[in-house]
Amino acid sequence: MTVMKEILSKCGFRCDLCPAYSENITCDEDKKAVSEGWKRLFGFEIPPEEIECVGCHNKGNHPDNGCPVRPCAVERNIENCGFCDNFECDALKTRTGFLDDYLKKRSVDISTADYERYIVPYESRERMKSIKSKNELDNNLK
């Protein structure tokens, strides 16, 4: 199995680890498993035929058409929110907050496999803070 290079979305999600990322889908059963997993864990109701994302750095299919971060980052012409002057805005807080809320409210344990497949790709808050800190440090050294 080939290990994919890290690919970050505009909000810091790990596309390369996301089960809906087009490079990670090999058949319709993969889409069905993601649809069922997201519904079971998060309550998202996305039909399997709509599960496949090209990543927000690319034009094409994005299952979450209501994402507030992607259009903002595209308009500002930034790679991701870690490069934004308005970092940690309400749009980013909304986008990353769903995972924090879920982890606080969940009533059942998550298996290791589910955690790795459905949680790790979306743990973006610390990723973005790290990028922002590095970016600020780099700018101060200039």
Coordinates of C-alpha atoms in Angstrom, one line a residue, residues 68-69 89-96:
P68 CA -18.2 28.4 5.2
V69 CA -14.4 28.1 5.1
C89 CA -12.8 33.4 12.8
D90 CA -16.4 32.3 13.4
A91 CA -16.4 30.3 10.1
L92 CA -13.4 28.2 11.2
K93 CA -14.8 27.8 14.7
T94 CA -18.1 26.5 13.3
R95 CA -16.3 24.2 10.9
T96 CA -14.0 22.7 13.5

